mmCIF file of C-alpha atoms and ligand atoms in Angstrom:
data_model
loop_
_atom_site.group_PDB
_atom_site.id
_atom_site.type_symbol
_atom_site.label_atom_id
_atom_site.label_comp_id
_atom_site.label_asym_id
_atom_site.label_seq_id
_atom_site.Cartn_x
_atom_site.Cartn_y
_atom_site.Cartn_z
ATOM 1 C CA UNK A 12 55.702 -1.059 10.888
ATOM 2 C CA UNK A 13 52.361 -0.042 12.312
ATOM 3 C CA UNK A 14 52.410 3.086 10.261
ATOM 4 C CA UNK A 15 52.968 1.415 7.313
ATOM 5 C CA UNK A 16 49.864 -0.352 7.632
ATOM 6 C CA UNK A 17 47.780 2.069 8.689
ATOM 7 C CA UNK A 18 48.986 4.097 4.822
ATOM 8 C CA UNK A 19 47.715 0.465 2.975
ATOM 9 C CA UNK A 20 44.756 0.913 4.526
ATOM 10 C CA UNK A 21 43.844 4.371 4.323
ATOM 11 C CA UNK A 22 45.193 3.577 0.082
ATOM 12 C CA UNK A 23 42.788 1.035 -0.276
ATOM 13 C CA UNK A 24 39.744 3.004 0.963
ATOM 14 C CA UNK A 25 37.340 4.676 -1.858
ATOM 15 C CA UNK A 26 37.229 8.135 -0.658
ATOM 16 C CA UNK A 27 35.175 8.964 -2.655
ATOM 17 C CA UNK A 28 32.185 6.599 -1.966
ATOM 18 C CA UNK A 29 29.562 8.300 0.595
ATOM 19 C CA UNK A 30 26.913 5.939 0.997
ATOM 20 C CA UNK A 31 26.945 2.146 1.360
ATOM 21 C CA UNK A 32 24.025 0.121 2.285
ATOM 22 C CA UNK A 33 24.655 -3.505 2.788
ATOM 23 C CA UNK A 34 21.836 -6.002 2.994
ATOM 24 C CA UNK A 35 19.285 -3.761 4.637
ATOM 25 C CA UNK A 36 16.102 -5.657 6.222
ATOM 26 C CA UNK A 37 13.227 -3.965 8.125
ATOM 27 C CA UNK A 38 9.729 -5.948 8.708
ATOM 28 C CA UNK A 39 6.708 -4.553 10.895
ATOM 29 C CA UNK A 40 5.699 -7.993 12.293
ATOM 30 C CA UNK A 41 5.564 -9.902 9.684
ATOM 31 C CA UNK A 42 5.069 -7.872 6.587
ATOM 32 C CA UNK A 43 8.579 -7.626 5.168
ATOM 33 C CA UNK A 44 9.104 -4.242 3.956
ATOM 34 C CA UNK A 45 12.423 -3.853 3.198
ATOM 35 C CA UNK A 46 14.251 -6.878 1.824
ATOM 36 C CA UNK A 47 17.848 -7.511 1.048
ATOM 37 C CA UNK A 48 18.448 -3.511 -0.233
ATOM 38 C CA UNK A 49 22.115 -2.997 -0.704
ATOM 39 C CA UNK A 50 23.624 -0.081 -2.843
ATOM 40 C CA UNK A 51 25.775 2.584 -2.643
ATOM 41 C CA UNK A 52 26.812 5.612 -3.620
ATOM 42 C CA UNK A 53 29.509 7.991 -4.896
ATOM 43 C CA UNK A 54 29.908 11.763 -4.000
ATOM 44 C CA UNK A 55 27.602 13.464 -7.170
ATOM 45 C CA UNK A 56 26.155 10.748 -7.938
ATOM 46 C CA UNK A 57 21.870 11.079 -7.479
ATOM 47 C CA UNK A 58 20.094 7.993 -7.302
ATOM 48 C CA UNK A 59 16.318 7.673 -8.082
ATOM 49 C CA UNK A 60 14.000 5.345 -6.504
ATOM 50 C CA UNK A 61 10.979 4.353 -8.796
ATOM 51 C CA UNK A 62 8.228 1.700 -7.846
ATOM 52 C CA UNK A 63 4.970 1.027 -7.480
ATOM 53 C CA UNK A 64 2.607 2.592 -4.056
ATOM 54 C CA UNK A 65 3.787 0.798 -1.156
ATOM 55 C CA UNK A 66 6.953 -0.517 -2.533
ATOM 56 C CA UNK A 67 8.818 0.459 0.037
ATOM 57 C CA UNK A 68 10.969 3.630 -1.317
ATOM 58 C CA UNK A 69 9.989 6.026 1.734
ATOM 59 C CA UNK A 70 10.912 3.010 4.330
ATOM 60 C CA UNK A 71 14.245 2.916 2.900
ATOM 61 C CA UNK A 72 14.702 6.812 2.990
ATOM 62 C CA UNK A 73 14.311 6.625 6.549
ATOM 63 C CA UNK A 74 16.128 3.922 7.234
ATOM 64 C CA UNK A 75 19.487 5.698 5.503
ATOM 65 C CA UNK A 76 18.190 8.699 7.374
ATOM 66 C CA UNK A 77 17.836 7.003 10.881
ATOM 67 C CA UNK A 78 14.233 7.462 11.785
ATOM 68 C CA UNK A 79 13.661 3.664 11.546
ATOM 69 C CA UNK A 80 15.795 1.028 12.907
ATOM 70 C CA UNK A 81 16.282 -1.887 10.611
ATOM 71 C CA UNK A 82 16.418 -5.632 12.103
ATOM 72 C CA UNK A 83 19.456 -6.036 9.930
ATOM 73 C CA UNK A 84 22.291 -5.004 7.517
ATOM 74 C CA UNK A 85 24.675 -2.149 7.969
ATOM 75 C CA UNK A 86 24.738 1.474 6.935
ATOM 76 C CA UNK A 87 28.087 3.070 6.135
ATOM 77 C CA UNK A 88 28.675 6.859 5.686
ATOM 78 C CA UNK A 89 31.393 8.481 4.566
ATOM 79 C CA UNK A 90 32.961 5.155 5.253
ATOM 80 C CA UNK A 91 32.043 5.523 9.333
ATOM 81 C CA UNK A 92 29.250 2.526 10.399
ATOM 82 C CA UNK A 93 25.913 4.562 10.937
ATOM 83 C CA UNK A 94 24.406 4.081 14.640
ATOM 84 C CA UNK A 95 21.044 2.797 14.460
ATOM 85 C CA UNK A 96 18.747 5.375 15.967
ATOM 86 C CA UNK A 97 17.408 3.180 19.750
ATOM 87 C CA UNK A 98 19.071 5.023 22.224
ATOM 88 C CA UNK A 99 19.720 8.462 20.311
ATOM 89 C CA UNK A 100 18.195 11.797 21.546
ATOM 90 C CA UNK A 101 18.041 12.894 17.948
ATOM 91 C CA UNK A 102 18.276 10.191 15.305
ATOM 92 C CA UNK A 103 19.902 10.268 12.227
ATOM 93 C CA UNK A 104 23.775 10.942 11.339
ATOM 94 C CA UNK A 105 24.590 14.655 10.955
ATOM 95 C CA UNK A 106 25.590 14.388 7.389
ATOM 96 C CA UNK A 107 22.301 12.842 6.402
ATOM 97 C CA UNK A 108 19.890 14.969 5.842
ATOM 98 C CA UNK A 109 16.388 13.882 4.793
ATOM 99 C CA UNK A 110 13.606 16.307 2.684
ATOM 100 C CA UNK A 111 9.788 14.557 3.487
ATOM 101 C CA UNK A 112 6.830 16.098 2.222
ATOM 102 C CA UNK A 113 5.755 16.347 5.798
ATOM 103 C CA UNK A 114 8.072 18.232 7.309
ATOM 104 C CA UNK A 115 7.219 21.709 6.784
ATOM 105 C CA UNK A 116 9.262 24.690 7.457
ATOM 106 C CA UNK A 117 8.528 26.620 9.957
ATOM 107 C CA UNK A 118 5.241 28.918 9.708
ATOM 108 C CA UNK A 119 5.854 31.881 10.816
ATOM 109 C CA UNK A 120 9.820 32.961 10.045
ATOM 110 C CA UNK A 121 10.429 34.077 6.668
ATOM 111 C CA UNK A 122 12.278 31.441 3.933
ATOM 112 C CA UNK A 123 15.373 33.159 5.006
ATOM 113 C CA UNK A 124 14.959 32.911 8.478
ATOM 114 C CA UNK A 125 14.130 29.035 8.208
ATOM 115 C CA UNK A 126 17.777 28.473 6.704
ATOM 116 C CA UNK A 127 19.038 30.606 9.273
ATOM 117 C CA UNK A 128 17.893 28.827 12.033
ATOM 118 C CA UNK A 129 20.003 25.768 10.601
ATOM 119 C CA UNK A 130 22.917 27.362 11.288
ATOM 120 C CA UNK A 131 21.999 28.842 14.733
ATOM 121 C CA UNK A 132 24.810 27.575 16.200
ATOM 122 C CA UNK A 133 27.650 28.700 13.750
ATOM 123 C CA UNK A 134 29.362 31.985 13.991
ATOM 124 C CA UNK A 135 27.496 35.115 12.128
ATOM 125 C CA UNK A 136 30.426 35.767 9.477
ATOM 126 C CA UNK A 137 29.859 31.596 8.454
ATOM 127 C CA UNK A 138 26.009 31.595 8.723
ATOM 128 C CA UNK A 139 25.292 34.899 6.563
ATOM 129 C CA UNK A 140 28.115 33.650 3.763
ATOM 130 C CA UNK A 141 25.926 30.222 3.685
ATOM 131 C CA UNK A 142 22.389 31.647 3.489
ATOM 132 C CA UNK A 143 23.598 33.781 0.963
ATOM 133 C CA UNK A 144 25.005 30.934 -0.854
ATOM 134 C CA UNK A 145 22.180 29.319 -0.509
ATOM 135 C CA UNK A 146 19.646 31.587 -1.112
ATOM 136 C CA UNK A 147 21.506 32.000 -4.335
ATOM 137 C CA UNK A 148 21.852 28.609 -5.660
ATOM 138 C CA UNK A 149 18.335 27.328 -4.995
ATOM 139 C CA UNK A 150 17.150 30.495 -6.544
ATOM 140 C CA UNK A 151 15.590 31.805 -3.199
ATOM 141 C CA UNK A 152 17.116 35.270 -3.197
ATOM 142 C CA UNK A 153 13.871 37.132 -4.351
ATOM 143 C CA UNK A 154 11.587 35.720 -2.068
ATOM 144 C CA UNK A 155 14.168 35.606 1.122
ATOM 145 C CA UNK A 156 12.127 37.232 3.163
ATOM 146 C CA UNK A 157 8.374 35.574 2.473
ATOM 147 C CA UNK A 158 6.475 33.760 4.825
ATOM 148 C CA UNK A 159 5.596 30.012 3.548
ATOM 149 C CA UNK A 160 2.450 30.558 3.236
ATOM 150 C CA UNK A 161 2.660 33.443 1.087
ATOM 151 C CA UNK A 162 5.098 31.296 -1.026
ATOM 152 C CA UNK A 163 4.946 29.021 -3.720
ATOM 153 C CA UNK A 164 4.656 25.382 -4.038
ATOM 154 C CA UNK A 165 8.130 25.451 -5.788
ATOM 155 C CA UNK A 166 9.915 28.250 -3.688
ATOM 156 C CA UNK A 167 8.912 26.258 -0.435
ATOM 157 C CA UNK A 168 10.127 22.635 -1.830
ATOM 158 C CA UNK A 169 13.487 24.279 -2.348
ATOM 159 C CA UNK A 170 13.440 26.623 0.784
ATOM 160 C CA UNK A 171 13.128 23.202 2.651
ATOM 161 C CA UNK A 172 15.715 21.773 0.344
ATOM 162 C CA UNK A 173 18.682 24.900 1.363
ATOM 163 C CA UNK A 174 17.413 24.003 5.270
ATOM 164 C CA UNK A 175 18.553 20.433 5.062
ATOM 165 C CA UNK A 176 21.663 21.851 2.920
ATOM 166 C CA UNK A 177 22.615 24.567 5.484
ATOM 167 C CA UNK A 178 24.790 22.344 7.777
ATOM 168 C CA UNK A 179 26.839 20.843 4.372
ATOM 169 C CA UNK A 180 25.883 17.163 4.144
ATOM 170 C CA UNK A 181 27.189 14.652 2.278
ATOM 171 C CA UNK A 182 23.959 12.753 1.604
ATOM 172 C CA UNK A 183 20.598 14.843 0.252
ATOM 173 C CA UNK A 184 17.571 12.385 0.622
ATOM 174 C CA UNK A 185 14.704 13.712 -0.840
ATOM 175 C CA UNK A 186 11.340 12.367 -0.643
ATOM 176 C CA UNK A 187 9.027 12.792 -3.606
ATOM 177 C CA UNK A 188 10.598 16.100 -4.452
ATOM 178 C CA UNK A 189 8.924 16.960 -7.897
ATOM 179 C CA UNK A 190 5.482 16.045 -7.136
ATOM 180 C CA UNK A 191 3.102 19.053 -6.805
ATOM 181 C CA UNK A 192 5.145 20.911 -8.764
ATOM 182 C CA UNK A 193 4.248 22.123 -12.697
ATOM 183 C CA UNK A 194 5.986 21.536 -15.591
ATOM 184 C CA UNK A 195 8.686 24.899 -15.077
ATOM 185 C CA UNK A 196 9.027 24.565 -11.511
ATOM 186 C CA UNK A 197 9.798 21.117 -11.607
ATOM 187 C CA UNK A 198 12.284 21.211 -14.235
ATOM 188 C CA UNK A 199 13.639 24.095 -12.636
ATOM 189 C CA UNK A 200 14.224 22.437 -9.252
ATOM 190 C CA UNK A 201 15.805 19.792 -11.244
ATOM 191 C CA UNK A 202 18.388 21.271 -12.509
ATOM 192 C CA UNK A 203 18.951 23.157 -9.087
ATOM 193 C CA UNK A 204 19.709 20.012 -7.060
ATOM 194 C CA UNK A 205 21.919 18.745 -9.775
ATOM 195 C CA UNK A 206 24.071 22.055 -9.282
ATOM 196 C CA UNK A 207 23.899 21.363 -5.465
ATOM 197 C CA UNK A 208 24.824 18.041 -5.775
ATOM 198 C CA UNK A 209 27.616 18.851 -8.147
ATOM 199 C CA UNK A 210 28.622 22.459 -6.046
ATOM 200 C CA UNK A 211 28.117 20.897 -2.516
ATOM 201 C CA UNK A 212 30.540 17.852 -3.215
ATOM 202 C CA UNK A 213 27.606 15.710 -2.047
ATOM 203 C CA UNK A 214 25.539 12.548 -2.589
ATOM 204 C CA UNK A 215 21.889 12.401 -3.552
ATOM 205 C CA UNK A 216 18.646 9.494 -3.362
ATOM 206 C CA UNK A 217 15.409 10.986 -4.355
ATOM 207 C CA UNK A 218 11.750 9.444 -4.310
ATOM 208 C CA UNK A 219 9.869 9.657 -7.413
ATOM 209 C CA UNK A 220 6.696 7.916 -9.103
ATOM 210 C CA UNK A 221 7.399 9.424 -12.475
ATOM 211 C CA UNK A 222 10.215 8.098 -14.413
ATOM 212 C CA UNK A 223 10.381 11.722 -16.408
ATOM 213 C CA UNK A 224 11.746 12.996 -13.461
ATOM 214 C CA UNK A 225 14.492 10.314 -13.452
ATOM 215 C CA UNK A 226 15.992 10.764 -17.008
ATOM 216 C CA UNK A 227 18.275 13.785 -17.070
ATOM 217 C CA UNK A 228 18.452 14.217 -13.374
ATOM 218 C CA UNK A 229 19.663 10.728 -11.554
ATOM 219 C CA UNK A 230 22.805 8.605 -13.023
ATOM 220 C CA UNK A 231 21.389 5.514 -11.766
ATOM 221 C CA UNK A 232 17.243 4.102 -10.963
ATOM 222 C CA UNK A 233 16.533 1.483 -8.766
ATOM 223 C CA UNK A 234 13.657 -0.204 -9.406
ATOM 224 C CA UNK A 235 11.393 -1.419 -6.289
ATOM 225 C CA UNK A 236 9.471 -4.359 -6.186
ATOM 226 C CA UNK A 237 7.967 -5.116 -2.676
ATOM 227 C CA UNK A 238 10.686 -3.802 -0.728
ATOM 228 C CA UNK A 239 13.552 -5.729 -2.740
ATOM 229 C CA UNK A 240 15.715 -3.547 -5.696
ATOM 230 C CA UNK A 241 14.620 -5.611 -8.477
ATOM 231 C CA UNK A 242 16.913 -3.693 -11.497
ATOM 232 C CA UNK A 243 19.503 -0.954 -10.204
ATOM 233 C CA UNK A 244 21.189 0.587 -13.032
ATOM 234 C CA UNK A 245 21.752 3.674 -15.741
ATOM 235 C CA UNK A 246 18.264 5.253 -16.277
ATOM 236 C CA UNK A 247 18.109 4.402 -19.636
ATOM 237 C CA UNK A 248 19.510 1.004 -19.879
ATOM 238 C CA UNK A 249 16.750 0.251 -16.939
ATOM 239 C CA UNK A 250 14.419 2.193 -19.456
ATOM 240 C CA UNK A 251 15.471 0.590 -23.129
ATOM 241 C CA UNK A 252 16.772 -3.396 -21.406
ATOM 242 C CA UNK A 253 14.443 -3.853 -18.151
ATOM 243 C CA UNK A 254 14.660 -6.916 -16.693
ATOM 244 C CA UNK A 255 11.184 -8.086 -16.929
ATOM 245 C CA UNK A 256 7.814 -6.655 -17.496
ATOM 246 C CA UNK A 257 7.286 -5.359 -13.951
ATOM 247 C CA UNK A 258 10.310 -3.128 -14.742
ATOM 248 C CA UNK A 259 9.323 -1.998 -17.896
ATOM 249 C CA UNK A 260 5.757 -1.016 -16.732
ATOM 250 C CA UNK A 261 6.958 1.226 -13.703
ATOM 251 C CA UNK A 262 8.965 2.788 -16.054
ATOM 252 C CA UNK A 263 6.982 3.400 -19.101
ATOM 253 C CA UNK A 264 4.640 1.244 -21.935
ATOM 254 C CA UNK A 265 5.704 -1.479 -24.314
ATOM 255 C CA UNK A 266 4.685 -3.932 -26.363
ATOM 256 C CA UNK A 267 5.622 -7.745 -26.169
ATOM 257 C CA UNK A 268 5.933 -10.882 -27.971
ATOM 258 C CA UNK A 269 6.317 -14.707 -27.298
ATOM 259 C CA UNK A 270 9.599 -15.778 -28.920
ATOM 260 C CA UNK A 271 8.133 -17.355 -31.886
ATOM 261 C CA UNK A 272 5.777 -14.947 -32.625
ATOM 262 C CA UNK A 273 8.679 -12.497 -32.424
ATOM 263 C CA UNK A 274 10.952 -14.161 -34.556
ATOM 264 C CA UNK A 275 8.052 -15.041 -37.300
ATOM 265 C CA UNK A 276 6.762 -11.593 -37.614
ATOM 266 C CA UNK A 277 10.150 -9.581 -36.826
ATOM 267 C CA UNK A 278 13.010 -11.944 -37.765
ATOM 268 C CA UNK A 279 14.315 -11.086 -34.353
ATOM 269 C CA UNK A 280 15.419 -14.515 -32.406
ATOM 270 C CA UNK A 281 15.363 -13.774 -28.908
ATOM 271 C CA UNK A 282 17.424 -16.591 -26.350
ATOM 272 C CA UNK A 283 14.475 -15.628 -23.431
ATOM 273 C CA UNK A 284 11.046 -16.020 -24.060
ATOM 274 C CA UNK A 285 9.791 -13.112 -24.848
ATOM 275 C CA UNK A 286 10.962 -9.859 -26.582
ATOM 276 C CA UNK A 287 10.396 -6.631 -25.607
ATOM 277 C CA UNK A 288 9.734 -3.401 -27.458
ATOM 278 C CA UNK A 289 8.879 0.271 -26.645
ATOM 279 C CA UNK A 290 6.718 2.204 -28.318
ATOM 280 C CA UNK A 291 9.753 4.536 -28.976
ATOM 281 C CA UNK A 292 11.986 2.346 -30.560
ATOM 282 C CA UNK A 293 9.780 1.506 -33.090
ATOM 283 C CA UNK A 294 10.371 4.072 -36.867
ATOM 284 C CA UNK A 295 7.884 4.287 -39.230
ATOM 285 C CA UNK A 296 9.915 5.257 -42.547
ATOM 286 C CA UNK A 297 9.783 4.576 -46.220
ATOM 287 C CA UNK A 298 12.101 2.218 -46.276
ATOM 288 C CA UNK A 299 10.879 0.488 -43.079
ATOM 289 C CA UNK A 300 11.672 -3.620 -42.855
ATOM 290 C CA UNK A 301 8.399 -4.222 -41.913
ATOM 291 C CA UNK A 302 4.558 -3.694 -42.932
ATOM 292 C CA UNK A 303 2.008 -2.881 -40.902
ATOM 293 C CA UNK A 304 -1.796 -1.401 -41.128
ATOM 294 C CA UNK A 305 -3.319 1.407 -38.663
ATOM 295 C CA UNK A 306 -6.047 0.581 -37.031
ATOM 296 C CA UNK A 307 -6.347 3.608 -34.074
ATOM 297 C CA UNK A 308 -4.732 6.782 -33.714
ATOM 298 C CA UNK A 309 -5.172 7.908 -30.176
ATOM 299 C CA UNK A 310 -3.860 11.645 -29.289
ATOM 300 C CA UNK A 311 -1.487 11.688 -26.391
ATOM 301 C CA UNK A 312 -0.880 15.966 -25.879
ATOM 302 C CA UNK A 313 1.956 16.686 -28.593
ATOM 303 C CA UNK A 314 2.215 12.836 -30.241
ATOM 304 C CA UNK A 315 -0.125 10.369 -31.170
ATOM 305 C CA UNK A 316 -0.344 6.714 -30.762
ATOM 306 C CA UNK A 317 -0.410 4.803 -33.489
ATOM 307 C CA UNK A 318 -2.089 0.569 -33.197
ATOM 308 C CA UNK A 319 -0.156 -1.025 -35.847
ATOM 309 C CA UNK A 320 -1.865 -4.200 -37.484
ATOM 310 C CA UNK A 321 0.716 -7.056 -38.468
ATOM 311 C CA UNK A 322 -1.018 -10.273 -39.196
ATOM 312 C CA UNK A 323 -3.066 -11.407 -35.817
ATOM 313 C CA UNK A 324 -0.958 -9.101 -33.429
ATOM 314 C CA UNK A 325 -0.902 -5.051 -32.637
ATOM 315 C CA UNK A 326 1.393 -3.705 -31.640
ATOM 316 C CA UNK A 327 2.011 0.382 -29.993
ATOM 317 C CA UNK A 328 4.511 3.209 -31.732
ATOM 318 C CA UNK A 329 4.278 7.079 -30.923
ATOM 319 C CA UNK A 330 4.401 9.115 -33.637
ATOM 320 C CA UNK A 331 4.741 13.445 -34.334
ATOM 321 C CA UNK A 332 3.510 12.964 -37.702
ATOM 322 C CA UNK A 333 -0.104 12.712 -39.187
ATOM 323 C CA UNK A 334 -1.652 9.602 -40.306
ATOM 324 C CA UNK A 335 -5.048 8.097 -40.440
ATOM 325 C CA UNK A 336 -6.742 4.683 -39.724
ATOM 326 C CA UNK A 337 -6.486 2.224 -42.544
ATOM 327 C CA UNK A 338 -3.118 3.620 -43.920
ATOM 328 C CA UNK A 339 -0.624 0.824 -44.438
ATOM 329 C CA UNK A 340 3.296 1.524 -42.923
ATOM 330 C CA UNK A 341 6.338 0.542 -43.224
ATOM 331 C CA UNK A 342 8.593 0.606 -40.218
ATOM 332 C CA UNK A 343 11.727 -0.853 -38.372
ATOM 333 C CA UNK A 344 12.451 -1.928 -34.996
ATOM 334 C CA UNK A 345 15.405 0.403 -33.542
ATOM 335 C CA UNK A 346 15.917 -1.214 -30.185
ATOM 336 C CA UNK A 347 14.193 -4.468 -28.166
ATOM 337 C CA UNK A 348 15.188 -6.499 -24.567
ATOM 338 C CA UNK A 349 14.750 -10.319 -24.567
ATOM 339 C CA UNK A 350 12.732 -11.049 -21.571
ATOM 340 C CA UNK A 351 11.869 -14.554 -19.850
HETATM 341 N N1 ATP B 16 4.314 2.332 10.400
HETATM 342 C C1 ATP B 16 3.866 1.397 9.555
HETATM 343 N N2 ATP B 16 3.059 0.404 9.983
HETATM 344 C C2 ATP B 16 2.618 -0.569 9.158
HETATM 345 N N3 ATP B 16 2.946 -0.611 7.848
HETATM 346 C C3 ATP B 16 3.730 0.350 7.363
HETATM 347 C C4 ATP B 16 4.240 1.418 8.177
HETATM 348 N N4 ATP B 16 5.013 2.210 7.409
HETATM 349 C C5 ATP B 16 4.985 1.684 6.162
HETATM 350 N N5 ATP B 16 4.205 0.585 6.146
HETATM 351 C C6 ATP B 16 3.929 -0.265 4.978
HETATM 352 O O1 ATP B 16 5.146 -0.512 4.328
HETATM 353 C C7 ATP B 16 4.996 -0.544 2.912
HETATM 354 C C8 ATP B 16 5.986 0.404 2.280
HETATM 355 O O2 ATP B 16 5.648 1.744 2.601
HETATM 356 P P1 ATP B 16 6.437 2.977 1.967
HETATM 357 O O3 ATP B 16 5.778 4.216 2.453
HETATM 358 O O4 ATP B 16 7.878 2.803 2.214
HETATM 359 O O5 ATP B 16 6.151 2.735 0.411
HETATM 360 P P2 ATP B 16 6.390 3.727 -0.803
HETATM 361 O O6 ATP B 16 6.958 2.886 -1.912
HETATM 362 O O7 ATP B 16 7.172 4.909 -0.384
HETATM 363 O O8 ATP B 16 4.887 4.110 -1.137
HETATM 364 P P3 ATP B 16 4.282 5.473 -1.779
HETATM 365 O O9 ATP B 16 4.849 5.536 -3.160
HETATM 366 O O10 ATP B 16 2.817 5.216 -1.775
HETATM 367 O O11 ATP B 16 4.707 6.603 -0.910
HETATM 368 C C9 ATP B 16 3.547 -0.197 2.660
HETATM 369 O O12 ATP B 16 2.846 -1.388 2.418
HETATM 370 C C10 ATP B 16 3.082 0.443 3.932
HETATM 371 O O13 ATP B 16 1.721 0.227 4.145
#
């Protein structure tokens, strides 16, 4: 009988689900930092954090990590409860492992020797099979043996990325990652920890300020407001339906209307009160619904940014193509959120 139960328990369990944060809470006096978080995770699944400075994304990081204690809620890892760190010689749960911008590797080893030292106390036959993995899937193997300092931006952020890797975790937290990085590197290391994440059966959060990094890299973006998720969802549904204007600003420009305005100049009834529309979703064409005159074309790099005149209102659309100020367009509306 007791056996049986034990199976209906263990059946009911998602095995696969690596990270769950319930109701997290942490406050330094009386500044609430973190307030009400709850999420979880799957293994391969990357989460992105995106909000504004001060929102609160590196608190929770090291909360999940264990280098804060929080004054309430529950972490769950691989389905175990996560100690909170009082009492602990070295904080955190062993298959955490956290990536900060200020914890450099070590000085005055080579890259190799930092991931290496990781796995100090494994056998020799385990530890040189790893690095090698390692050093292989982060892209490391040519520059093994350089010092940090005679390394790149790029090859450090992922030598410090293989350290945390060494001892196989199930949970990658990585703080601000792609910053400091150019346009290759970054895009590189992208890809790179969504092979890890993938190859090393893991789980990932990352840190970012720029919601380019997000599309293409995380399967879900929490948006931060003030220490509270405010919109947790697919990147691009976050991107294309935020939930109000604070979300749609962290993650990008738009252009919005009251209701009536909306629905006298577009057609479009909306049931909130406003409507929202990207600059994005908005074709110029021949056989565009609407009419509009240009009255600024601003360059932005590779596009431009066309002001659209419609009666008393502007309104913002990106553009490839050439056009000057005065010329009259025609152009539809491909997507819009209703907003309150
Ligand atoms: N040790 C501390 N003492 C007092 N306030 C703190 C402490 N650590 C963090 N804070 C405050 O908590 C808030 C959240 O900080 P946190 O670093 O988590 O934000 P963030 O969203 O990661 O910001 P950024 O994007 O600028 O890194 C900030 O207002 C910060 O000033």
């Amino acid at each position: 009988m007791e056996l049986l139960i034990i199976t209906e328990i263990n059946l009911t369990q998602d095995l696969t689900k690596v990270l769950e944060v319930q109701n997290l809470n942490f406050s330094i006096e009386d500044n609430k930092i973190v307030d009400d978080v709850s999420l979880s995770l799957k293994k391969h699944q990357i989460l992105a954090l995106l909000g504004q400075s001060g929102s609160g994304k590196s608190t929770i990081l090291k909360l999940i990590a264990g280098l804060l204690e929080p004054n309430s809620g529950s972490l769950l890892i691989d389905s175990e409860s996560i100690t909170p760190p009082s009492g602990k010689l070295i904080p955190g749960h062993p298959k955490i492992k956290i990536v900060r911008q200020d914890n450099p590797l070590f000085p005055n080893i080579s890259l190799r020797e930092n991931i290496e030292y990781e796995l100090r106390f494994f056998n020799d036959e385990y530890k040189a099979e790893r690095v090698e993995k390692l050093l292989k899937v982060t892209g490391l193997k040519k520059a093994e043996h350089q010092l940090p300092r005679h390394s790149s931006e790029g090859e450090q952020q992922r030598a410090a990325i293989a350290r945390a890797l060494a001892d196989e975790p199930s949970l990658l937290l990585l703080d601000e990652p792609f910053s400091n990085l150019d346009y290759k590197n970054k895009s590189t290391l992208k890809e790179e920890v969504k092979q890890l994440v993938a190859e090393e059966n893991m789980a990932c959060i990352f840190v970012t300020h720029d919601i380019s990094d997000v599309f293409g890299t995380a399967d879900q973006l929490a948006i931060l407001k003030k220490g509270k998720i405010t919109q947790i969802d697919e990147p691009l549904k976050v991107y294309n339906y935020p939930s109000t204007t604070y979300e749609a600003s962290i993650s990008g420009e738009f252009n919005v209307f009251k209701r009536d305005i909306a629905s006298h100049l577009f057609g479009i009834t909306t049931p909130k009160k406003r409507l929202l529309i990207r600059p994005e979703a908005i074709k110029i064409s021949f056989s565009g619904k609407h009419k509009a005159n240009i009255t600024a074309v601003t360059g932005r790099g590779v596009y431009k940014e066309l002001t659209l005149e419609i009666e008393t209102e502007t309104l913002k659309c990106f553009t490839m193509e050439t056009y000057d100020i005065g010329d009259d367009v025609l152009f539809d509306i491909l997507r819009y959120a209703d907003i309150d």
